[in-house]
């Protein structure tokens, strides 16, 4: 399908009014007019997590594509994407600008645990939707305490538990070392890993090493983990530090079995810079089709995605998992806005974003669906394991 056909199909999908909107009635929140829906986000375009920047560029390109085709329910979407530098003070400053100065309807798809933690209380106190954020921490799926925060990324604890169960079943004699970021992001992953390992976690995890986001390197942490006698290394890190660690284990000729959390499994952003020869046989989890996987070469959704990237995000690679995450997330945000029809209030957007039921968007793996509710905001319920072979991730049989 050519991009023009993809645009037309998107316009057809998003040009229909939501079924629950009452004909003729219009209810608008901040940032909405008859012709525009203004939404905002912050992304680490700079700073220690700038490898996530492709996410914002792809999301921006997706809404530009929709706008060229007529927008959503006849309204153009004005996505304001600002740099949070993966810094709490910067995230707060930029989010306040989006809400107070730009008057957005909602903050959507903001990237990163650290930035989202920083602004969560402010957005909830002001009843501004913090919708489909790209962070999977436990605190983001807490409808009672943070009803205006809706996560989109698979829960970090679920992914950590998936690793734990896999190791328990496939590598029962593994001696595990864990490198993790010393914040909610890394700690949630570590909690999940221990849950997956169950009663064996204390015996199987022989070493843990945490690092601070401000740390210059993780070289000393890697040396400490190797010294513990581990033969399996789990990375609950962000791209910069995962890349440093992979380079270091190669320098010291340590050959552990490697498990990469999904935020650091990007071929373009992490694996190619460290050398693909250094990650052969590594494991990760997946919820999306990979454009580089020959198994999907003739898949319609993959062809559409590659065509989209070529036109709307030409400087980013379809093989970058971060970019792919942005593409998937943008589709879910568009679905939520479309379902609002002419009732484009903050309250209704929250309601629509928390009532997905076995929904699919382009590039999700077969069997992966989006379902959430007022009691459980997290839309993902399962993940697939994959192994890195030659130049791409290969799904493992379930």
CSV table of C-alpha atoms in Angstrom, one decimal:
chain,number,residue,atom,x,y,z
A,1,UNK,CA,0.0,0.0,0.0
A,2,UNK,CA,1.4,3.4,-0.9
A,3,UNK,CA,1.5,6.2,1.7
A,4,UNK,CA,-1.3,8.0,-0.2
A,5,UNK,CA,-3.5,4.9,0.2
A,6,UNK,CA,-2.5,4.6,3.9
A,7,UNK,CA,-3.4,8.2,4.4
A,8,UNK,CA,-6.8,7.7,2.8
A,9,UNK,CA,-7.5,4.6,4.9
A,10,UNK,CA,-6.6,6.6,8.0
A,11,UNK,CA,-8.8,9.4,7.0
A,12,UNK,CA,-11.7,7.0,6.5
A,13,UNK,CA,-11.2,5.5,9.9
A,14,UNK,CA,-10.8,8.8,11.7
A,15,UNK,CA,-13.3,10.8,9.8
A,16,UNK,CA,-16.3,8.9,11.3
A,17,UNK,CA,-17.8,10.4,14.4
A,18,UNK,CA,-17.6,8.3,17.6
A,19,UNK,CA,-20.8,6.2,18.0
A,20,UNK,CA,-21.5,7.5,21.5
A,21,UNK,CA,-21.4,11.2,20.5
A,22,UNK,CA,-24.8,12.8,20.4
A,23,UNK,CA,-25.5,14.2,17.0
A,24,UNK,CA,-25.5,18.0,16.9
A,25,UNK,CA,-24.1,18.5,20.4
A,26,UNK,CA,-20.6,19.8,20.8
A,27,UNK,CA,-18.7,20.0,24.1
A,28,UNK,CA,-15.1,21.3,24.0
A,29,UNK,CA,-12.4,21.4,26.6
A,30,UNK,CA,-9.2,23.6,26.4
A,31,UNK,CA,-7.4,23.5,23.1
A,32,UNK,CA,-10.4,22.4,21.1
A,33,UNK,CA,-12.3,24.3,18.4
A,34,UNK,CA,-14.4,23.2,15.4
A,35,UNK,CA,-11.2,23.0,13.4
A,36,UNK,CA,-8.4,22.1,15.8
A,37,UNK,CA,-7.4,19.7,18.7
A,38,UNK,CA,-4.3,21.0,20.5
A,39,UNK,CA,-2.4,18.3,22.4
A,40,UNK,CA,1.1,18.3,23.9
A,41,UNK,CA,3.9,16.1,25.0
A,42,UNK,CA,7.5,16.2,26.2
A,43,UNK,CA,10.3,14.0,24.8
A,44,UNK,CA,14.0,13.7,25.7
A,45,UNK,CA,15.3,15.3,22.4
A,46,UNK,CA,18.5,16.0,24.4
A,47,UNK,CA,20.2,14.8,27.6
A,48,UNK,CA,21.1,11.3,28.8
A,49,UNK,CA,18.1,9.6,27.2
A,50,UNK,CA,18.2,11.4,23.8
A,51,UNK,CA,18.1,7.9,22.1
A,52,UNK,CA,14.3,8.2,22.7
A,53,UNK,CA,14.0,11.3,20.5
A,54,UNK,CA,12.9,9.3,17.4
A,55,UNK,CA,9.7,8.6,19.3
A,56,UNK,CA,8.7,12.2,19.3
A,57,UNK,CA,9.6,12.7,15.6
A,58,UNK,CA,7.6,9.7,14.6
A,59,UNK,CA,4.5,10.8,16.6
A,60,UNK,CA,4.7,14.3,15.1
A,61,UNK,CA,4.9,12.8,11.6
A,62,UNK,CA,1.9,10.5,12.3
A,63,UNK,CA,-0.3,13.4,13.1
A,64,UNK,CA,1.0,15.4,10.2
A,65,UNK,CA,0.0,12.5,8.0
A,66,UNK,CA,-3.5,12.4,9.5
A,67,UNK,CA,-3.9,16.2,9.1
A,68,UNK,CA,-3.0,16.0,5.4
A,69,UNK,CA,-5.8,13.5,5.1
A,70,UNK,CA,-8.3,15.8,6.9
A,71,UNK,CA,-7.5,15.2,10.5
A,72,UNK,CA,-9.7,13.5,13.1
A,73,UNK,CA,-13.5,14.0,12.8
A,74,UNK,CA,-12.7,17.0,10.6
A,75,UNK,CA,-10.3,18.7,13.0
A,76,UNK,CA,-6.6,19.1,12.5
A,77,UNK,CA,-4.4,17.8,15.4
A,78,UNK,CA,-1.8,20.3,16.6
A,79,UNK,CA,0.7,18.2,18.5
A,80,UNK,CA,3.2,20.4,20.4
A,81,UNK,CA,6.3,18.2,21.2
A,82,UNK,CA,8.8,19.8,23.5
A,83,UNK,CA,12.2,18.7,24.9
A,84,UNK,CA,12.2,17.5,28.5
A,85,UNK,CA,16.0,16.5,28.4
A,86,UNK,CA,15.0,13.6,30.6
A,87,UNK,CA,15.3,16.1,33.5
A,88,UNK,CA,12.5,16.6,36.2
A,89,UNK,CA,12.9,20.4,36.4
A,90,UNK,CA,12.8,20.7,32.6
A,91,UNK,CA,9.8,18.3,32.3
A,92,UNK,CA,7.9,20.4,34.8
A,93,UNK,CA,8.8,23.7,33.1
A,94,UNK,CA,7.7,22.4,29.7
A,95,UNK,CA,4.5,20.7,30.9
A,96,UNK,CA,3.5,23.9,32.6
A,97,UNK,CA,4.1,25.7,29.3
A,98,UNK,CA,1.9,23.2,27.5
A,99,UNK,CA,-1.0,23.6,30.0
A,100,UNK,CA,-0.7,27.2,31.1
A,101,UNK,CA,0.6,28.9,28.0
A,102,UNK,CA,-0.4,26.7,25.0
A,103,UNK,CA,-3.7,25.5,26.6
A,104,UNK,CA,-3.6,21.9,25.4
A,105,UNK,CA,-6.5,19.5,25.9
A,106,UNK,CA,-4.1,16.9,27.2
A,107,UNK,CA,-0.5,15.8,27.6
A,108,UNK,CA,-0.2,12.6,25.4
A,109,UNK,CA,2.6,10.1,24.9
A,110,UNK,CA,5.2,11.8,27.1
A,111,UNK,CA,8.4,9.7,27.1
A,112,UNK,CA,10.3,8.4,30.1
A,113,UNK,CA,9.7,7.4,33.7
A,114,UNK,CA,11.6,10.3,35.2
A,115,UNK,CA,9.8,13.1,33.3
A,116,UNK,CA,6.4,11.5,33.8
A,117,UNK,CA,6.9,11.1,37.6
A,118,UNK,CA,7.9,14.8,37.7
A,119,UNK,CA,4.7,16.0,36.2
A,120,UNK,CA,2.2,13.4,37.4
A,121,UNK,CA,1.0,15.2,40.5
A,122,UNK,CA,0.7,18.6,38.8
A,123,UNK,CA,-1.4,17.2,35.9
A,124,UNK,CA,-3.6,15.2,38.3
A,125,UNK,CA,-4.2,18.1,40.6
A,126,UNK,CA,-5.2,20.2,37.6
A,127,UNK,CA,-7.3,17.4,36.1
A,128,UNK,CA,-5.4,17.4,32.8
A,129,UNK,CA,-5.2,14.0,31.1
A,130,UNK,CA,-1.7,12.5,31.1
A,131,UNK,CA,-2.8,10.0,28.5
A,132,UNK,CA,-1.0,7.0,27.0
A,133,UNK,CA,2.4,7.9,28.4
A,134,UNK,CA,5.4,5.9,27.3
A,135,UNK,CA,6.3,4.6,30.7
A,136,UNK,CA,5.4,1.3,32.3
A,137,UNK,CA,6.0,2.0,36.0
A,138,UNK,CA,3.6,0.7,38.6
A,139,UNK,CA,2.7,4.2,39.8
A,140,UNK,CA,1.3,5.1,36.4
A,141,UNK,CA,-1.4,2.5,36.7
A,142,UNK,CA,-3.0,3.8,39.9
A,143,UNK,CA,-6.6,5.0,39.1
A,144,UNK,CA,-7.4,5.7,42.7
A,145,UNK,CA,-4.5,8.0,43.5
A,146,UNK,CA,-3.7,9.3,39.9
A,147,UNK,CA,-7.0,9.0,38.0
A,148,UNK,CA,-5.8,11.3,35.2
A,149,UNK,CA,-2.7,9.3,34.3
A,150,UNK,CA,-3.1,6.5,31.7
A,151,UNK,CA,0.0,4.4,30.8
A,152,UNK,CA,0.5,2.9,27.4
A,153,UNK,CA,3.9,1.1,27.6
A,154,UNK,CA,3.7,-2.5,28.8
A,155,UNK,CA,4.2,-2.6,32.7
A,156,UNK,CA,7.8,-2.8,33.6
A,157,UNK,CA,7.0,-5.4,36.4
A,158,UNK,CA,5.2,-7.6,33.8
A,159,UNK,CA,8.2,-7.5,31.5
A,160,UNK,CA,10.6,-8.2,34.4
A,161,UNK,CA,8.4,-11.2,35.5
A,162,UNK,CA,8.4,-12.5,31.9
A,163,UNK,CA,12.2,-12.6,32.0
A,164,UNK,CA,12.1,-14.3,35.4
A,165,UNK,CA,9.8,-17.0,34.3
A,166,UNK,CA,11.7,-17.6,31.1
A,167,UNK,CA,15.0,-18.0,33.0
A,168,UNK,CA,13.4,-20.3,35.5
A,169,UNK,CA,12.0,-22.5,32.7
A,170,UNK,CA,14.8,-22.4,30.2
A,171,UNK,CA,18.0,-21.7,32.2
A,172,UNK,CA,17.4,-23.3,35.6
A,173,UNK,CA,21.1,-23.1,36.6
A,174,UNK,CA,21.6,-19.5,35.7
A,175,UNK,CA,23.5,-17.2,38.0
A,176,UNK,CA,22.0,-13.8,37.4
A,177,UNK,CA,23.5,-10.3,37.7
A,178,UNK,CA,21.2,-7.3,37.3
A,179,UNK,CA,22.2,-3.8,36.2
A,180,UNK,CA,19.4,-1.4,37.0
A,181,UNK,CA,18.7,2.4,37.1
A,182,UNK,CA,18.3,3.5,40.7
A,183,UNK,CA,14.8,5.0,40.3
A,184,UNK,CA,11.2,3.8,39.8
A,185,UNK,CA,12.0,2.6,36.3
A,186,UNK,CA,14.8,0.2,37.3
A,187,UNK,CA,13.3,-0.8,40.6
A,188,UNK,CA,9.9,-1.8,39.1
A,189,UNK,CA,11.7,-4.0,36.6
A,190,UNK,CA,13.8,-5.6,39.4
A,191,UNK,CA,10.6,-6.3,41.4
A,192,UNK,CA,9.1,-8.0,38.4
A,193,UNK,CA,12.1,-10.2,37.8
A,194,UNK,CA,12.1,-11.4,41.4
A,195,UNK,CA,8.4,-12.1,41.1
A,196,UNK,CA,8.9,-14.2,38.0
A,197,UNK,CA,11.7,-16.1,39.7
A,198,UNK,CA,9.5,-16.7,42.7
A,199,UNK,CA,11.0,-18.4,45.7
A,200,UNK,CA,14.2,-19.0,43.7
A,201,UNK,CA,15.1,-15.3,43.3
A,202,UNK,CA,17.4,-15.0,46.3
A,203,UNK,CA,19.4,-18.0,45.2
A,204,UNK,CA,19.5,-17.2,41.5
A,205,UNK,CA,20.3,-13.4,41.6
A,206,UNK,CA,24.0,-13.4,42.7
A,207,UNK,CA,24.6,-9.7,42.3
A,208,UNK,CA,22.7,-6.4,41.8
A,209,UNK,CA,24.3,-3.1,40.8
A,210,UNK,CA,22.4,0.2,40.5
A,211,UNK,CA,23.6,3.4,38.9
A,212,UNK,CA,22.3,7.0,39.0
A,213,UNK,CA,21.0,8.8,36.0
A,214,UNK,CA,23.8,11.4,36.6
A,215,UNK,CA,26.6,8.7,36.6
A,216,UNK,CA,29.2,9.2,33.9
A,217,UNK,CA,29.7,5.5,33.2
A,218,UNK,CA,28.7,2.1,34.6
A,219,UNK,CA,32.1,0.5,34.1
A,220,UNK,CA,32.7,-0.1,37.8
A,221,UNK,CA,29.2,-1.7,38.2
A,222,UNK,CA,29.9,-4.1,35.3
A,223,UNK,CA,33.2,-5.1,36.9
A,224,UNK,CA,31.4,-5.8,40.2
A,225,UNK,CA,28.8,-7.9,38.5
A,226,UNK,CA,31.3,-10.0,36.7
A,227,UNK,CA,33.3,-10.5,39.9
A,228,UNK,CA,30.2,-12.1,41.5
A,229,UNK,CA,30.5,-15.1,39.1
A,230,UNK,CA,27.3,-14.4,37.2
A,231,UNK,CA,26.8,-16.0,33.8
A,232,UNK,CA,23.6,-14.1,33.0
A,233,UNK,CA,23.3,-10.3,32.8
A,234,UNK,CA,20.0,-8.5,32.9
A,235,UNK,CA,19.8,-4.8,31.8
A,236,UNK,CA,17.1,-2.7,33.4
A,237,UNK,CA,18.7,0.5,32.0
A,238,UNK,CA,18.2,3.3,29.5
A,239,UNK,CA,19.9,3.2,26.1
A,240,UNK,CA,23.0,5.2,27.0
A,241,UNK,CA,23.9,3.0,30.0
A,242,UNK,CA,23.0,-0.3,28.3
A,243,UNK,CA,25.3,0.6,25.4
A,244,UNK,CA,28.1,1.4,27.9
A,245,UNK,CA,27.7,-1.9,29.7
A,246,UNK,CA,27.6,-4.0,26.5
A,247,UNK,CA,30.8,-2.3,25.3
A,248,UNK,CA,32.4,-2.9,28.7
A,249,UNK,CA,31.6,-6.6,29.0
A,250,UNK,CA,33.2,-7.0,25.5
A,251,UNK,CA,36.3,-5.2,26.6
A,252,UNK,CA,36.8,-7.4,29.6
A,253,UNK,CA,35.9,-10.6,27.6
A,254,UNK,CA,32.9,-11.5,29.8
A,255,UNK,CA,30.4,-13.5,27.9
A,256,UNK,CA,27.2,-13.7,29.9
A,257,UNK,CA,23.8,-14.5,28.4
A,258,UNK,CA,22.2,-11.1,28.0
A,259,UNK,CA,18.6,-10.0,28.7
A,260,UNK,CA,17.7,-6.5,27.4
A,261,UNK,CA,14.6,-4.8,28.7
A,262,UNK,CA,12.5,-3.6,25.7
A,263,UNK,CA,13.5,0.1,26.1
A,264,UNK,CA,17.1,-0.8,25.3
A,265,UNK,CA,16.6,-3.4,22.5
A,266,UNK,CA,16.6,-0.9,19.6
A,267,UNK,CA,18.8,-2.2,16.8
A,268,UNK,CA,19.4,1.3,15.5
A,269,UNK,CA,19.7,3.1,18.8
A,270,UNK,CA,21.7,0.6,20.9
A,271,UNK,CA,22.7,-2.6,19.2
A,272,UNK,CA,24.4,-1.3,16.0
A,273,UNK,CA,26.5,1.3,17.9
A,274,UNK,CA,27.9,-1.4,20.2
A,275,UNK,CA,28.4,-3.9,17.4
A,276,UNK,CA,25.9,-6.6,16.5
A,277,UNK,CA,28.5,-9.3,17.1
A,278,UNK,CA,28.4,-8.4,20.8
A,279,UNK,CA,24.7,-9.1,21.2
A,280,UNK,CA,24.2,-12.4,19.4
A,281,UNK,CA,22.0,-14.7,21.4
A,282,UNK,CA,20.7,-11.9,23.6
A,283,UNK,CA,17.0,-12.0,24.7
A,284,UNK,CA,14.3,-9.4,25.0
A,285,UNK,CA,10.5,-9.1,25.0
A,286,UNK,CA,8.4,-7.9,22.2
A,287,UNK,CA,4.8,-6.8,21.6
A,288,UNK,CA,5.3,-5.5,18.0
A,289,UNK,CA,6.3,-6.7,14.6
A,290,UNK,CA,9.9,-5.8,13.6
A,291,UNK,CA,10.3,-4.3,10.2
A,292,UNK,CA,13.8,-5.9,9.8
A,293,UNK,CA,12.5,-9.4,10.5
A,294,UNK,CA,12.2,-11.4,7.2
A,295,UNK,CA,9.2,-13.2,8.7
A,296,UNK,CA,7.2,-10.0,8.2
A,297,UNK,CA,8.5,-9.1,4.8
A,298,UNK,CA,5.2,-9.5,3.0
A,299,UNK,CA,3.0,-8.3,5.9
A,300,UNK,CA,0.7,-5.4,4.9
A,301,UNK,CA,1.1,-3.5,8.2
A,302,UNK,CA,4.9,-3.7,8.0
A,303,UNK,CA,4.8,-2.4,4.4
A,304,UNK,CA,2.5,0.4,5.5
A,305,UNK,CA,4.8,1.3,8.4
A,306,UNK,CA,7.9,1.3,6.2
A,307,UNK,CA,6.2,3.6,3.7
A,308,UNK,CA,5.0,5.9,6.5
A,309,UNK,CA,8.6,6.2,7.9
A,310,UNK,CA,10.0,6.9,4.5
A,311,UNK,CA,7.7,9.9,3.9
A,312,UNK,CA,7.0,11.2,7.4
A,313,UNK,CA,10.1,10.4,9.4
A,314,UNK,CA,12.8,10.1,6.7
A,315,UNK,CA,15.7,10.6,9.0
A,316,UNK,CA,14.7,7.8,11.4
A,317,UNK,CA,14.9,4.1,10.8
A,318,UNK,CA,12.0,1.7,10.7
A,319,UNK,CA,14.3,-0.7,12.5
A,320,UNK,CA,14.5,1.5,15.6
A,321,UNK,CA,12.2,0.1,18.2
A,322,UNK,CA,11.8,3.5,19.8
A,323,UNK,CA,10.4,4.9,16.6
A,324,UNK,CA,8.1,1.9,16.2
A,325,UNK,CA,6.8,2.5,19.8
A,326,UNK,CA,6.0,6.1,18.8
A,327,UNK,CA,4.0,4.9,15.7
A,328,UNK,CA,2.0,2.4,17.8
A,329,UNK,CA,1.3,4.9,20.5
A,330,UNK,CA,0.3,7.7,18.1
A,331,UNK,CA,-2.4,5.3,16.6
A,332,UNK,CA,-3.8,4.6,20.1
A,333,UNK,CA,-4.0,8.3,20.9
A,334,UNK,CA,-5.7,9.0,17.6
A,335,UNK,CA,-8.2,6.2,18.4
A,336,UNK,CA,-9.0,7.8,21.8
A,337,UNK,CA,-9.5,11.3,20.2
A,338,UNK,CA,-11.6,9.8,17.4
A,339,UNK,CA,-13.9,8.1,19.9
A,340,UNK,CA,-14.6,11.4,21.6
A,341,UNK,CA,-16.5,12.6,18.5
A,342,UNK,CA,-17.7,16.1,19.3
A,343,UNK,CA,-17.5,15.6,23.0
A,344,UNK,CA,-13.8,16.7,23.2
A,345,UNK,CA,-13.6,17.4,26.9
A,346,UNK,CA,-10.8,16.3,29.2
A,347,UNK,CA,-13.2,14.1,31.1
A,348,UNK,CA,-14.4,12.3,27.9
A,349,UNK,CA,-10.9,11.8,26.6
A,350,UNK,CA,-10.0,10.1,29.9
A,351,UNK,CA,-13.1,7.9,29.6
A,352,UNK,CA,-12.3,6.9,26.0
A,353,UNK,CA,-8.7,6.2,26.8
A,354,UNK,CA,-9.6,3.8,29.6
A,355,UNK,CA,-12.2,1.8,27.8
A,356,UNK,CA,-10.3,-0.1,25.1
A,357,UNK,CA,-11.5,-3.6,24.5
A,358,UNK,CA,-9.4,-6.1,22.5
A,359,UNK,CA,-8.4,-3.2,20.2
A,360,UNK,CA,-5.5,-3.6,17.7
A,361,UNK,CA,-3.4,-1.0,16.0
A,362,UNK,CA,-0.9,-1.5,13.2
A,363,UNK,CA,2.3,-3.4,13.9
A,364,UNK,CA,1.1,-5.2,17.1
A,365,UNK,CA,2.1,-8.9,17.1
A,366,UNK,CA,-0.6,-11.4,16.5
A,367,UNK,CA,-2.4,-12.2,19.8
A,368,UNK,CA,-1.4,-8.8,21.3
A,369,UNK,CA,-4.4,-6.6,22.0
A,370,UNK,CA,-5.2,-3.5,23.9
A,371,UNK,CA,-7.7,-3.8,26.7
A,372,UNK,CA,-8.1,-1.6,29.8
A,373,UNK,CA,-10.8,-0.5,32.2
A,374,UNK,CA,-11.6,2.1,34.9
A,375,UNK,CA,-10.1,-0.3,37.4
A,376,UNK,CA,-7.0,-1.3,35.4
A,377,UNK,CA,-5.6,1.4,33.0
A,378,UNK,CA,-2.7,-0.7,31.6
A,379,UNK,CA,-3.7,-1.9,28.0
A,380,UNK,CA,-1.1,-4.6,27.6
A,381,UNK,CA,-1.7,-8.1,29.1
A,382,UNK,CA,1.1,-10.2,27.6
A,383,UNK,CA,4.5,-10.1,25.9
A,384,UNK,CA,6.5,-12.4,23.6
A,385,UNK,CA,10.1,-13.5,24.1
A,386,UNK,CA,12.6,-13.0,21.3
A,387,UNK,CA,16.3,-13.8,20.6
A,388,UNK,CA,18.8,-11.7,18.6
A,389,UNK,CA,20.2,-13.6,15.6
A,390,UNK,CA,22.5,-12.1,13.0
A,391,UNK,CA,20.9,-8.8,12.3
A,392,UNK,CA,17.4,-9.0,13.9
A,393,UNK,CA,15.2,-10.1,16.7
A,394,UNK,CA,13.5,-13.5,16.2
A,395,UNK,CA,10.3,-14.4,18.0
A,396,UNK,CA,10.5,-17.6,20.1
A,397,UNK,CA,7.8,-20.2,20.0
A,398,UNK,CA,5.4,-19.8,22.8
